PDB file of C-alpha atoms in Angstrom:
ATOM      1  CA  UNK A   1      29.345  15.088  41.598  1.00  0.00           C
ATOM      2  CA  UNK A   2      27.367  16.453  44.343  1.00  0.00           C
ATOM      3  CA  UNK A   3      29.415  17.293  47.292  1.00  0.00           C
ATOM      4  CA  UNK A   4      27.699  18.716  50.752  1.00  0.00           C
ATOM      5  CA  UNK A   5      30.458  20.111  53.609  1.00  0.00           C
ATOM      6  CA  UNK A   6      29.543  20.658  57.389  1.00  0.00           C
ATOM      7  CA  UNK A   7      31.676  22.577  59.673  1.00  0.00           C
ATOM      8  CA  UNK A   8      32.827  25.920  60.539  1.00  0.00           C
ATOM      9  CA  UNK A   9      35.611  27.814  61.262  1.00  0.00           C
ATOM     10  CA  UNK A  10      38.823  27.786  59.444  1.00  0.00           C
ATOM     11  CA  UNK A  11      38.257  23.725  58.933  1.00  0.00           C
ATOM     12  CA  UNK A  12      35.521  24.345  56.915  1.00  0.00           C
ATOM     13  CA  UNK A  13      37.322  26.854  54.812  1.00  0.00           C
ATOM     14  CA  UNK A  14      40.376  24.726  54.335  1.00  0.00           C
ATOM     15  CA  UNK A  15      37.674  22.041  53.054  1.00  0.00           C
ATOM     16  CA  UNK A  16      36.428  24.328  50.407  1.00  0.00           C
ATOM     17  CA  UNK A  17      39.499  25.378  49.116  1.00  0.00           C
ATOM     18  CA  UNK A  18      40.683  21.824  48.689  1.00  0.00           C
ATOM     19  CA  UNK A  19      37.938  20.514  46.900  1.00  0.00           C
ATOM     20  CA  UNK A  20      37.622  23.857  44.666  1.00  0.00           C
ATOM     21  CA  UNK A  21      39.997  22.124  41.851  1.00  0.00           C
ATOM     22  CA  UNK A  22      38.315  18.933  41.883  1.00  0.00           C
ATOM     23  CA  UNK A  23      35.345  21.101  39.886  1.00  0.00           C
ATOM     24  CA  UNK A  24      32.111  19.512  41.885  1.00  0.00           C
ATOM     25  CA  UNK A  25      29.122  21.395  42.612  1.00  0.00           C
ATOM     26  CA  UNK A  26      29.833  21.895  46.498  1.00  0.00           C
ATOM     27  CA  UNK A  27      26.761  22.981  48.666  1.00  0.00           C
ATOM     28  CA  UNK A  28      28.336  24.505  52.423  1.00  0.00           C
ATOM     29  CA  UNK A  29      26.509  24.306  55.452  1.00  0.00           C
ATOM     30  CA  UNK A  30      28.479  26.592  57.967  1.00  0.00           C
ATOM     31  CA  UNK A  31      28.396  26.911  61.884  1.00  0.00           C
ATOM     32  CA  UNK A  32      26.430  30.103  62.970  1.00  0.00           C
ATOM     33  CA  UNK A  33      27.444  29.847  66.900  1.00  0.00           C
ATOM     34  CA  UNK A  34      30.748  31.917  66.647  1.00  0.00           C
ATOM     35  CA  UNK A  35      30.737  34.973  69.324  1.00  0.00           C
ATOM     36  CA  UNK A  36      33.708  36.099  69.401  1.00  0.00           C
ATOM     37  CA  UNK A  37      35.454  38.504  68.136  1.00  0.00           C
ATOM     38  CA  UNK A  38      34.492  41.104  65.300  1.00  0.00           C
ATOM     39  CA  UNK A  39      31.502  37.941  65.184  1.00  0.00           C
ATOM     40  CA  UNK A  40      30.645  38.536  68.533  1.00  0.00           C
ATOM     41  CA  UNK A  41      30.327  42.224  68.355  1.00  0.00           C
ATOM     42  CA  UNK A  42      28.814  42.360  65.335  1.00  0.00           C
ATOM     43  CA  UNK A  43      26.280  39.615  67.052  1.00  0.00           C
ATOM     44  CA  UNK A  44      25.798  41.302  70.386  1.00  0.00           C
ATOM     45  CA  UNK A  45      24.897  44.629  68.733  1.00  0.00           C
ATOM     46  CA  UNK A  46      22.948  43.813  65.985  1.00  0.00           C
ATOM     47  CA  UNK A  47      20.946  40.270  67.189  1.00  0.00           C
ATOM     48  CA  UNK A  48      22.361  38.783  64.018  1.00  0.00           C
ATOM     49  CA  UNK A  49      23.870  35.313  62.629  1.00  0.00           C
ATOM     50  CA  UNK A  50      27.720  34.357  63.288  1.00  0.00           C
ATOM     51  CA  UNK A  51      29.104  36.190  59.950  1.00  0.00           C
ATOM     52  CA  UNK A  52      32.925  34.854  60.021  1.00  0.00           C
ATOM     53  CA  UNK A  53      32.689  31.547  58.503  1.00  0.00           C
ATOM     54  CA  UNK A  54      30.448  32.319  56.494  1.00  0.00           C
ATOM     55  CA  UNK A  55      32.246  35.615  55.123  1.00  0.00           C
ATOM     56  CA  UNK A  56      35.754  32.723  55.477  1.00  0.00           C
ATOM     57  CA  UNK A  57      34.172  30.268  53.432  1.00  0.00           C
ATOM     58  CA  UNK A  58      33.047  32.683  50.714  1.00  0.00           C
ATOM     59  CA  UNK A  59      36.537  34.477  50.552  1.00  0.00           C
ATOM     60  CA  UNK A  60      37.987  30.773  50.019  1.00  0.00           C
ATOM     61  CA  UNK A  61      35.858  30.288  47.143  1.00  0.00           C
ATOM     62  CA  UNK A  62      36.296  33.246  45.327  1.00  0.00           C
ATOM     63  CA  UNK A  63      39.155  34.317  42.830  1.00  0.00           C
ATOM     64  CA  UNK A  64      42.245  35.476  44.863  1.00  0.00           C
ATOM     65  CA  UNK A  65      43.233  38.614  42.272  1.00  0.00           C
ATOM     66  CA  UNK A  66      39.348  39.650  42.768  1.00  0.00           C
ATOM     67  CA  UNK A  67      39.662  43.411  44.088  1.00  0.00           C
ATOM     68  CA  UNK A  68      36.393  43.004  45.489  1.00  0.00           C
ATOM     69  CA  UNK A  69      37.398  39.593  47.209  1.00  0.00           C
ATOM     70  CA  UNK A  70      41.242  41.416  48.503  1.00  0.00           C
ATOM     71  CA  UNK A  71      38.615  44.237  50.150  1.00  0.00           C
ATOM     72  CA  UNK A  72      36.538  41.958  51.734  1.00  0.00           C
ATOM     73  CA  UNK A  73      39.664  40.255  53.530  1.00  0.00           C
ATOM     74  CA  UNK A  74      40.974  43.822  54.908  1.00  0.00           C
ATOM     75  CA  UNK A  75      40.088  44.430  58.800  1.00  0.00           C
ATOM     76  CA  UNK A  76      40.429  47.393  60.292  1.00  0.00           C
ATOM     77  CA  UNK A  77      43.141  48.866  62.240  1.00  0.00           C
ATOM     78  CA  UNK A  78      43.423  52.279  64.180  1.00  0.00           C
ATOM     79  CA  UNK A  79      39.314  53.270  63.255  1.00  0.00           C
ATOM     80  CA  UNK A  80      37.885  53.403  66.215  1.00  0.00           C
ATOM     81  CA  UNK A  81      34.768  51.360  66.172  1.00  0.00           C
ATOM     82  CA  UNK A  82      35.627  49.473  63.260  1.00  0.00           C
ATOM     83  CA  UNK A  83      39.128  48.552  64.573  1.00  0.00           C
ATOM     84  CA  UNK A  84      38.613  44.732  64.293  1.00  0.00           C
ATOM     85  CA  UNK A  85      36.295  44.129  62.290  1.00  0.00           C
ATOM     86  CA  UNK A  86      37.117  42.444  58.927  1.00  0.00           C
ATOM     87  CA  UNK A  87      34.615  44.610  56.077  1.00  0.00           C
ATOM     88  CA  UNK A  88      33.566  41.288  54.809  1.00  0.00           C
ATOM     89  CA  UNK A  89      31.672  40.962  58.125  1.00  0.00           C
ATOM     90  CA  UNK A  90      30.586  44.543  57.414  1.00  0.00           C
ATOM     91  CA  UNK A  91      29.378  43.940  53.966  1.00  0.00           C
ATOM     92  CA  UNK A  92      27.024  40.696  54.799  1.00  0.00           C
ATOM     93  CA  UNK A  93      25.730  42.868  57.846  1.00  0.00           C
ATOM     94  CA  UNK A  94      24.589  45.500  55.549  1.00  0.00           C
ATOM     95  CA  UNK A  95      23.449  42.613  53.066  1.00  0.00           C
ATOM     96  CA  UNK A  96      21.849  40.825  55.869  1.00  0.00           C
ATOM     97  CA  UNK A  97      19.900  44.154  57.225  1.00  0.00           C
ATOM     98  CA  UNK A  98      18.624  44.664  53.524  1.00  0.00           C
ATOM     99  CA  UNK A  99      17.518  41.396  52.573  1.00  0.00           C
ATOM    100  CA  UNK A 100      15.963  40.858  56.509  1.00  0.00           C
ATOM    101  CA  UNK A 101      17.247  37.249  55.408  1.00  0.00           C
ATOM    102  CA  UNK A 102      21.209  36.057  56.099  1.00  0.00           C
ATOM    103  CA  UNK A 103      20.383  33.565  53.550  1.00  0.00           C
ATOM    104  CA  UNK A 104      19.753  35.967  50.781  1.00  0.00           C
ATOM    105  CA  UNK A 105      22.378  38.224  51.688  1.00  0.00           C
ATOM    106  CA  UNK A 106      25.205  35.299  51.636  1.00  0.00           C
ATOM    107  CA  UNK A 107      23.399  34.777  48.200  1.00  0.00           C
ATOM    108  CA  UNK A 108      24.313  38.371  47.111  1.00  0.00           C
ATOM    109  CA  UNK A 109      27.789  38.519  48.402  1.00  0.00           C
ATOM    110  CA  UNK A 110      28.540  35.490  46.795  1.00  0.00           C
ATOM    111  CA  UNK A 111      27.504  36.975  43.200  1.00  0.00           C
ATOM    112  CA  UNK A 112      28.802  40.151  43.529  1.00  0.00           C
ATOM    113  CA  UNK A 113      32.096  37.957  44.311  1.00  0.00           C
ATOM    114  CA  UNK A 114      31.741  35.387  41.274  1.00  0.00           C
ATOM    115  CA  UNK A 115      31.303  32.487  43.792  1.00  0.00           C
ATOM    116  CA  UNK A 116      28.962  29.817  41.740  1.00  0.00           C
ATOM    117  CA  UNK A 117      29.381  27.002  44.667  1.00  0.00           C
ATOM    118  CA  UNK A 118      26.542  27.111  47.308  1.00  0.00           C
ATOM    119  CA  UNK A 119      27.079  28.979  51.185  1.00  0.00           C
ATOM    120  CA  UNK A 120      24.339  28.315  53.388  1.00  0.00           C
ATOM    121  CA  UNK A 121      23.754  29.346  57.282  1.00  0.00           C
ATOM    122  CA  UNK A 122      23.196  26.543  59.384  1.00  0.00           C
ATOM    123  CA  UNK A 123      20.578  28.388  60.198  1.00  0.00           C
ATOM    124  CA  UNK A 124      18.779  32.163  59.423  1.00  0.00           C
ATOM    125  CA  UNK A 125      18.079  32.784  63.212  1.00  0.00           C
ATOM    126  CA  UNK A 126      20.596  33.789  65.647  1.00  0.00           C
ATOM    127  CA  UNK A 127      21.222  30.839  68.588  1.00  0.00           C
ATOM    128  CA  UNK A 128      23.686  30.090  70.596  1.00  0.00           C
ATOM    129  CA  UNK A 129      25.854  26.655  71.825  1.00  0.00           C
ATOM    130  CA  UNK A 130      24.920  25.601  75.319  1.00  0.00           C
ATOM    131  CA  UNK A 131      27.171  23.112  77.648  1.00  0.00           C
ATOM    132  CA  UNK A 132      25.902  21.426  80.736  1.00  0.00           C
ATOM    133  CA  UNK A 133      28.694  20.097  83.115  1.00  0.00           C
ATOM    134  CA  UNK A 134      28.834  16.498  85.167  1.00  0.00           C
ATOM    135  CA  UNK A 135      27.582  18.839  88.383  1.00  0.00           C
ATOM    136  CA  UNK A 136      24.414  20.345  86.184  1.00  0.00           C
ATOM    137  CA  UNK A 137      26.024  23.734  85.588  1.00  0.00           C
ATOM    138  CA  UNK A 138      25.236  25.648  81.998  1.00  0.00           C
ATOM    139  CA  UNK A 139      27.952  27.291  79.859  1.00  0.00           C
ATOM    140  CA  UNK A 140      26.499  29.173  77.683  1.00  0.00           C
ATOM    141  CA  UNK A 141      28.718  30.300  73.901  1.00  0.00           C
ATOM    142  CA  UNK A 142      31.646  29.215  72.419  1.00  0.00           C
ATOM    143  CA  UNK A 143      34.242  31.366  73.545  1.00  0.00           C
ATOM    144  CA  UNK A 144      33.571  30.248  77.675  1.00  0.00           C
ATOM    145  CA  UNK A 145      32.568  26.692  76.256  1.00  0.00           C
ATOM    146  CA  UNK A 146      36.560  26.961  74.194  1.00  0.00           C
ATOM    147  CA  UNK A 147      37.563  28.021  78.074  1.00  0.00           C
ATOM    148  CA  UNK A 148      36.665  24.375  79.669  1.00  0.00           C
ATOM    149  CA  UNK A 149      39.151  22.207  81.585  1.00  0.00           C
ATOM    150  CA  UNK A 150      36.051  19.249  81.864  1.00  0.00           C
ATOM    151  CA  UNK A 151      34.500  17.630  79.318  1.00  0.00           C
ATOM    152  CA  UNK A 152      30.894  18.307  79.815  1.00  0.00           C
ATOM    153  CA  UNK A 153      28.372  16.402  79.729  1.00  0.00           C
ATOM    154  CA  UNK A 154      26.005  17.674  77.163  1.00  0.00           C
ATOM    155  CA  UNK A 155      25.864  20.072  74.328  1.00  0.00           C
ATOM    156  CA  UNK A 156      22.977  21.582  72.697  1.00  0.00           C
ATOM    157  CA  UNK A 157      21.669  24.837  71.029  1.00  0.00           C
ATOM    158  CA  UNK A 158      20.267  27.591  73.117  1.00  0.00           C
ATOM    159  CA  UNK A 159      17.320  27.531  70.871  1.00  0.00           C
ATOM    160  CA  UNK A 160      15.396  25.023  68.407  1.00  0.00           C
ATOM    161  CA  UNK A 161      16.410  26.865  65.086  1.00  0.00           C
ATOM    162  CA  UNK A 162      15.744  25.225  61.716  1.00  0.00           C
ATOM    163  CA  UNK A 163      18.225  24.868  58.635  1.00  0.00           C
ATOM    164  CA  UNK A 164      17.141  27.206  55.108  1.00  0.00           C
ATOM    165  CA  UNK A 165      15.456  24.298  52.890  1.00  0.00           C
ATOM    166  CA  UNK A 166      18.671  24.496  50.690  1.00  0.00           C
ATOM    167  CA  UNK A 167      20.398  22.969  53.220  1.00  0.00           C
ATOM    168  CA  UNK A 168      18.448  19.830  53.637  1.00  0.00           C
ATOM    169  CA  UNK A 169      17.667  18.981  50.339  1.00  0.00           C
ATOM    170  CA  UNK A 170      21.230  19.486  49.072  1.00  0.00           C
ATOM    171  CA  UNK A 171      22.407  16.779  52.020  1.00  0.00           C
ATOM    172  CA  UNK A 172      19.483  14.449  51.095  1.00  0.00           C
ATOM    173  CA  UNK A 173      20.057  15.044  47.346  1.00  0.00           C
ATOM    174  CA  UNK A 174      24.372  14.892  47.687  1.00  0.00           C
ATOM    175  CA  UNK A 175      26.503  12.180  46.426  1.00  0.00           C
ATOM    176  CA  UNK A 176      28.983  12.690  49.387  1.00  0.00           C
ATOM    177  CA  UNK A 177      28.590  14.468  52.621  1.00  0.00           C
ATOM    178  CA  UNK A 178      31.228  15.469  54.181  1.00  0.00           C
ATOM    179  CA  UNK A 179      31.727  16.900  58.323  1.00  0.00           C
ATOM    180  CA  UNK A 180      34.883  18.495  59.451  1.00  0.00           C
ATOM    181  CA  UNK A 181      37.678  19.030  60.115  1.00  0.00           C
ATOM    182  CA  UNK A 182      37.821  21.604  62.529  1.00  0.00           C
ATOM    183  CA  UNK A 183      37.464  22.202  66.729  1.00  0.00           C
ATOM    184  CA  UNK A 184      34.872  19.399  67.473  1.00  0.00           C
ATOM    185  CA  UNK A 185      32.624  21.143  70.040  1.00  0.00           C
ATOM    186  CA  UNK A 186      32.555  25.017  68.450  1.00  0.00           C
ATOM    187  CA  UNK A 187      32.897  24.108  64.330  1.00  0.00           C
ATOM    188  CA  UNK A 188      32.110  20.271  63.569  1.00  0.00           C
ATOM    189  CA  UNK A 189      28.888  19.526  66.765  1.00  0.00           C
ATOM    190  CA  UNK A 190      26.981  23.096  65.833  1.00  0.00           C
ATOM    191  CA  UNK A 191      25.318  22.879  62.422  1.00  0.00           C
ATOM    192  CA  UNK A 192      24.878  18.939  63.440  1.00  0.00           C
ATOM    193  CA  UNK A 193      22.488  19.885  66.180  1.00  0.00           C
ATOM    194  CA  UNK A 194      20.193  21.448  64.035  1.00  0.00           C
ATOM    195  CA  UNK A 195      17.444  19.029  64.103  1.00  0.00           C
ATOM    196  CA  UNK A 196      16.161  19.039  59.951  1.00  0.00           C
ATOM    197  CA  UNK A 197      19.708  18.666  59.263  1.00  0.00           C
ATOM    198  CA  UNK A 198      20.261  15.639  61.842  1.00  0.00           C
ATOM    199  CA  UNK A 199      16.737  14.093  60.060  1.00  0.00           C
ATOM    200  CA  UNK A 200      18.327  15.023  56.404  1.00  0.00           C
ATOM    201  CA  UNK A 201      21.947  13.422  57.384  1.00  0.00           C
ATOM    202  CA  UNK A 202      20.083  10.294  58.665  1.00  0.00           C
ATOM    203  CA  UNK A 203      17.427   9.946  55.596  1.00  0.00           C
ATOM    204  CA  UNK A 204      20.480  10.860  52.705  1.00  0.00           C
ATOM    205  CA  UNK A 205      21.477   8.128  50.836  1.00  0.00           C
ATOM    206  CA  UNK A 206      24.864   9.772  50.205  1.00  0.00           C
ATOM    207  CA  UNK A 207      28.424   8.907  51.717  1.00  0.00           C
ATOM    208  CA  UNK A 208      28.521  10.583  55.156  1.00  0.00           C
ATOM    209  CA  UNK A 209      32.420  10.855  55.710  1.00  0.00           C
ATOM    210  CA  UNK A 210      33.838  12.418  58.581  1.00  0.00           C
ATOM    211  CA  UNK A 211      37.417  13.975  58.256  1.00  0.00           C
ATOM    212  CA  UNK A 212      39.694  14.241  61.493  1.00  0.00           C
ATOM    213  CA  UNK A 213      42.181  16.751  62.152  1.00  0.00           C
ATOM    214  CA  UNK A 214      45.892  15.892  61.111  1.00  0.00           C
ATOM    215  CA  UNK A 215      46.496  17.133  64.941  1.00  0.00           C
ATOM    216  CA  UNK A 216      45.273  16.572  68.468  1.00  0.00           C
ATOM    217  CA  UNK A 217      43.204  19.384  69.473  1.00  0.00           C
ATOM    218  CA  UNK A 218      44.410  21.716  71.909  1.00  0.00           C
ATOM    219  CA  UNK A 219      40.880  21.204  74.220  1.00  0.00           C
ATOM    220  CA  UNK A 220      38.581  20.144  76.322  1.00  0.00           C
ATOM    221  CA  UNK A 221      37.713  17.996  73.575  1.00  0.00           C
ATOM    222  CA  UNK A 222      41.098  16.000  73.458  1.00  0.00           C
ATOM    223  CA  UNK A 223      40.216  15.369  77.357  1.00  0.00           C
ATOM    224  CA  UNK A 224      37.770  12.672  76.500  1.00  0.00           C
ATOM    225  CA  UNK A 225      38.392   9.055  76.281  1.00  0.00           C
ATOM    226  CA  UNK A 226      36.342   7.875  73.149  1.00  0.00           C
ATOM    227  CA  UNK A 227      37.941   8.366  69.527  1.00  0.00           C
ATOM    228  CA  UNK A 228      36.274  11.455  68.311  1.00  0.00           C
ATOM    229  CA  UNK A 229      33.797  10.184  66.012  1.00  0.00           C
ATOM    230  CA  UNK A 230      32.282   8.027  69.000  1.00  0.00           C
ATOM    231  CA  UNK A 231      32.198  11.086  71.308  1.00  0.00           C
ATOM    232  CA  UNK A 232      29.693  13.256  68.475  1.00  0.00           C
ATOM    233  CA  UNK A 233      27.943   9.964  68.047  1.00  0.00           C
ATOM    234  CA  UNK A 234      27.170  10.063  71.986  1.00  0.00           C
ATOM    235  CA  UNK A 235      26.699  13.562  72.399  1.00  0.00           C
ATOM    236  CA  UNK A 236      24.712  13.742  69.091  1.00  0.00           C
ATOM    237  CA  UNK A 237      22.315  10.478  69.955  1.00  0.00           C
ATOM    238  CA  UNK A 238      22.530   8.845  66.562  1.00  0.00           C
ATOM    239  CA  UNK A 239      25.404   8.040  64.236  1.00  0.00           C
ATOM    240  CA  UNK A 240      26.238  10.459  62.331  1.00  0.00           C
ATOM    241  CA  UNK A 241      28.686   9.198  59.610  1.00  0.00           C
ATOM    242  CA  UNK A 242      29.543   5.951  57.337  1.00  0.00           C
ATOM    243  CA  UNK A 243      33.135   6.622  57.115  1.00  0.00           C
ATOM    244  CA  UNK A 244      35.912   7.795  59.131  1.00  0.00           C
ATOM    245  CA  UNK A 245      39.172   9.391  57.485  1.00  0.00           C
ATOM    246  CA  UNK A 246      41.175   8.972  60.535  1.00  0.00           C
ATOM    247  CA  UNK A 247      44.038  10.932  61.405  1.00  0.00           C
ATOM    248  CA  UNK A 248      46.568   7.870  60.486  1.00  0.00           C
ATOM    249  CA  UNK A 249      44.721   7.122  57.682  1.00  0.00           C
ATOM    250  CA  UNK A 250      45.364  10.760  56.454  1.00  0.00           C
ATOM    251  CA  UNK A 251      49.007  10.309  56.692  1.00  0.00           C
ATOM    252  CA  UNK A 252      48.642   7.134  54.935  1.00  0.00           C
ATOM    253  CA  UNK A 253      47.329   8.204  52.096  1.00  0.00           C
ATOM    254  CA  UNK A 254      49.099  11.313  51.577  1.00  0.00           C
ATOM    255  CA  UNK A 255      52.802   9.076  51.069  1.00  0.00           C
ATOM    256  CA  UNK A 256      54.064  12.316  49.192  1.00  0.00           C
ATOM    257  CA  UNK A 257      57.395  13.890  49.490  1.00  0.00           C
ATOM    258  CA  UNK A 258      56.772  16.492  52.162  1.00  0.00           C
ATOM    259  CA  UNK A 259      58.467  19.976  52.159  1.00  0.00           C
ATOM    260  CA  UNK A 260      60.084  21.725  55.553  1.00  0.00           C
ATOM    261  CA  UNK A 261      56.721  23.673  55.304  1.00  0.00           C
ATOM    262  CA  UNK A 262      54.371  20.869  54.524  1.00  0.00           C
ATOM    263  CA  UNK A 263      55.698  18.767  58.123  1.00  0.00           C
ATOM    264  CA  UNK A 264      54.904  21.518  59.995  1.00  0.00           C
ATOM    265  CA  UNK A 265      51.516  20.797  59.482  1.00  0.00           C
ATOM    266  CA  UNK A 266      51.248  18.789  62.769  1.00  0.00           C
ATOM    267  CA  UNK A 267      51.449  21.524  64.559  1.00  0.00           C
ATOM    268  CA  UNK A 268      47.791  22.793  62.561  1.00  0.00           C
ATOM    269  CA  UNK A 269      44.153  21.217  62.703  1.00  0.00           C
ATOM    270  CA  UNK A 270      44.237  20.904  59.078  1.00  0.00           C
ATOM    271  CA  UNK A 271      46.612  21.739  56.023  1.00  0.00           C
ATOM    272  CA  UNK A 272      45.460  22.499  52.772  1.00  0.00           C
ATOM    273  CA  UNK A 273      47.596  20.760  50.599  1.00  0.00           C
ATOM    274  CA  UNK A 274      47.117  17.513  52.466  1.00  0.00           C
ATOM    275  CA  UNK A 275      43.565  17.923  52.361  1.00  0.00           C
ATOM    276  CA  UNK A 276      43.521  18.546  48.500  1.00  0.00           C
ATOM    277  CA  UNK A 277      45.664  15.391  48.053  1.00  0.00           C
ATOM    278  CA  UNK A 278      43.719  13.036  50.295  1.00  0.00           C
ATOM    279  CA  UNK A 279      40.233  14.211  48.914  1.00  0.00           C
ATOM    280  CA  UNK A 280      41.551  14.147  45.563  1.00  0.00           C
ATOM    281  CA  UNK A 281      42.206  10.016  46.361  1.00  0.00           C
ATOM    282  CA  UNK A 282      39.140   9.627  48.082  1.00  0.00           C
ATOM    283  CA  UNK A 283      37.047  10.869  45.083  1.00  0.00           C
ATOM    284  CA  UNK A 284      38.106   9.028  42.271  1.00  0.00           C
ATOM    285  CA  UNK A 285      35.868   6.530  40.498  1.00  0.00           C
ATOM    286  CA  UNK A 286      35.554   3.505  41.954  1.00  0.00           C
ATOM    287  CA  UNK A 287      38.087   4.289  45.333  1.00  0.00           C
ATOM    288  CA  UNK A 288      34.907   3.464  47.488  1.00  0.00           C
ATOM    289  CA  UNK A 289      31.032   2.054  46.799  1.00  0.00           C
ATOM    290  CA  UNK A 290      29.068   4.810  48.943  1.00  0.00           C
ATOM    291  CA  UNK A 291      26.327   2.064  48.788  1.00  0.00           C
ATOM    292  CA  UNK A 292      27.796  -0.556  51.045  1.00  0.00           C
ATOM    293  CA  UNK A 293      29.154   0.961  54.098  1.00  0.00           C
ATOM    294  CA  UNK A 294      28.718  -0.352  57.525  1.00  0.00           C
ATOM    295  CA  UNK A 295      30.173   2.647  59.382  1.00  0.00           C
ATOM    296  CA  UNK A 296      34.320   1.975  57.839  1.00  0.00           C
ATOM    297  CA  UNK A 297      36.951   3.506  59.501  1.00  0.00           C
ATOM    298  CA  UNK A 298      39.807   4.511  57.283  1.00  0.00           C
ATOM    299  CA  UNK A 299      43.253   4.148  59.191  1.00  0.00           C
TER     300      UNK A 299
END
């Protein structure tokens, strides 16, 4: 089974970990927007990629008693200029700055880790996320985009950039696509403004499923009065998905005993185990006919 996930953040992440037992060949395609944090420095001082997710979504895949893999993890404390930063980051700068391609050096880290599955940039050339407001004024990156108390009006990249072939012809080639969870505006809309990967998502043939949080976002995002998949859908200017896993149909499925820990997962964007139980449902034989979908909502 050929699976293709679209996100960033630690949605994306979570994603990858839960479908890591379920032994499919998983191709990700990870926002490259991020600038923030050891990201954001590592961005603004080196005119490089968002490295974050991508170093997240590697780390998720590969084996946790790795010693290369528990190094990677390790940020920084109390070193000066490198107080921050996680060496992960470090390692695909270095990787990135060899190769001249982030592409290639994702490629690298993910063999020297043992990571078979596929991590892919949304896109090798640094851009940024752009909002325009209802009174014409630009917000320009994530983090002051994150800040918003109105929903704006538009979103868009900074820049045309252009997905790494890999990309497109994994989502036009994939058995089952799917986008999110994650922050809607700054993890899920990124990679899906990208315009070869909007003309691969609308060519594909596979299941396009898009997975809600198990929460409300705490954003400018939840400040909108459409159901989330409607709201990409607008901003976005074509539909983007065949199925919805909706928030209540997440909690339907997953009818298993929960622990004290597992209910606290309401107060998170997404939880693991749920999402390891619900995709686990969603994938076996026969549980839906990819070919005759008519834009379902699960609920």
């Amino acid at each position: 089974m050929k699976i293709v996930c679209i996100g960033g953040g630690h949605g994306l992440a979570q994603m990858l970990l839960a479908l890591k037992p379920l032994n499919a060949h998983i191709t990700a395609i990870v926002a490259t927007t991020d600038n923030g944090g050891s990201t954001g420095e590592i961005r603004k001082n080196n005119n490089v990629i968002a490295l974050g997710d991508i170093r997240r979504c590697i780390l998720a895949l590969a084996e946790d008693n790795d010693l290369l893999a528990v190094m990677a993890k390790q940020r920084f404390e109390h070193c000066g200029q490198l107080s921050g930063h996680s060496l992960g980051n470090l390692m695909l700068l270095a990787l990135t700055q060899i190769s001249s391609s982030p592409t290639d050096a994702i490629t690298w880290l993910c063999h020297l880790l043992g990571v078979e599955q596929t991590i892919l940039p949304m896109s090798d050339t640094p851009v940024d996320l752009v909002a325009t407001l209802a009174n014409g004024k630009r917000v320009l990156g994530e983090c002051s985009i994150d800040a918003l108390k109105t929903v704006p009006e538009t979103v868009a990249l900074s820049d045309i950039v252009f997905a790494p072939l890999q990309a497109t012809s994994a989502i036009l080639n994939a058995d089952y696509v799917f986008i999110g969870p994650g922050s809607v505006l700054t993890s899920v809309l990124p990679p899906l403004l990208v315009p070869n990967i909007q003309q691969a998502l609308q060519k594909t043939l596979a299941c396009r499923v898009f997975v809600e949080n198990v929460a409300k976002e705490q954003s400018v995002a939840d400040l909108q009065p459409l159901s989330t998949q409607e709201w990409l859908s607008q901003l976005l200017g074509f539909q983007f998905n065949d199925i919805t896993i909706t928030t209540d149909a997440i909690s339907l499925i997953d009818q298993r005993e929960h622990t004290e820990q597992h209910n606290l997962k309401n107060e998170q964007l997404h939880d693991l185990s749920t999402l390891n139980h619900v995709l686990s449902q969603f994938l076996k034989p026969n549980y839906i006919n990819s070919h005759d979908l008519s834009n379902q909502t699960l609920h």
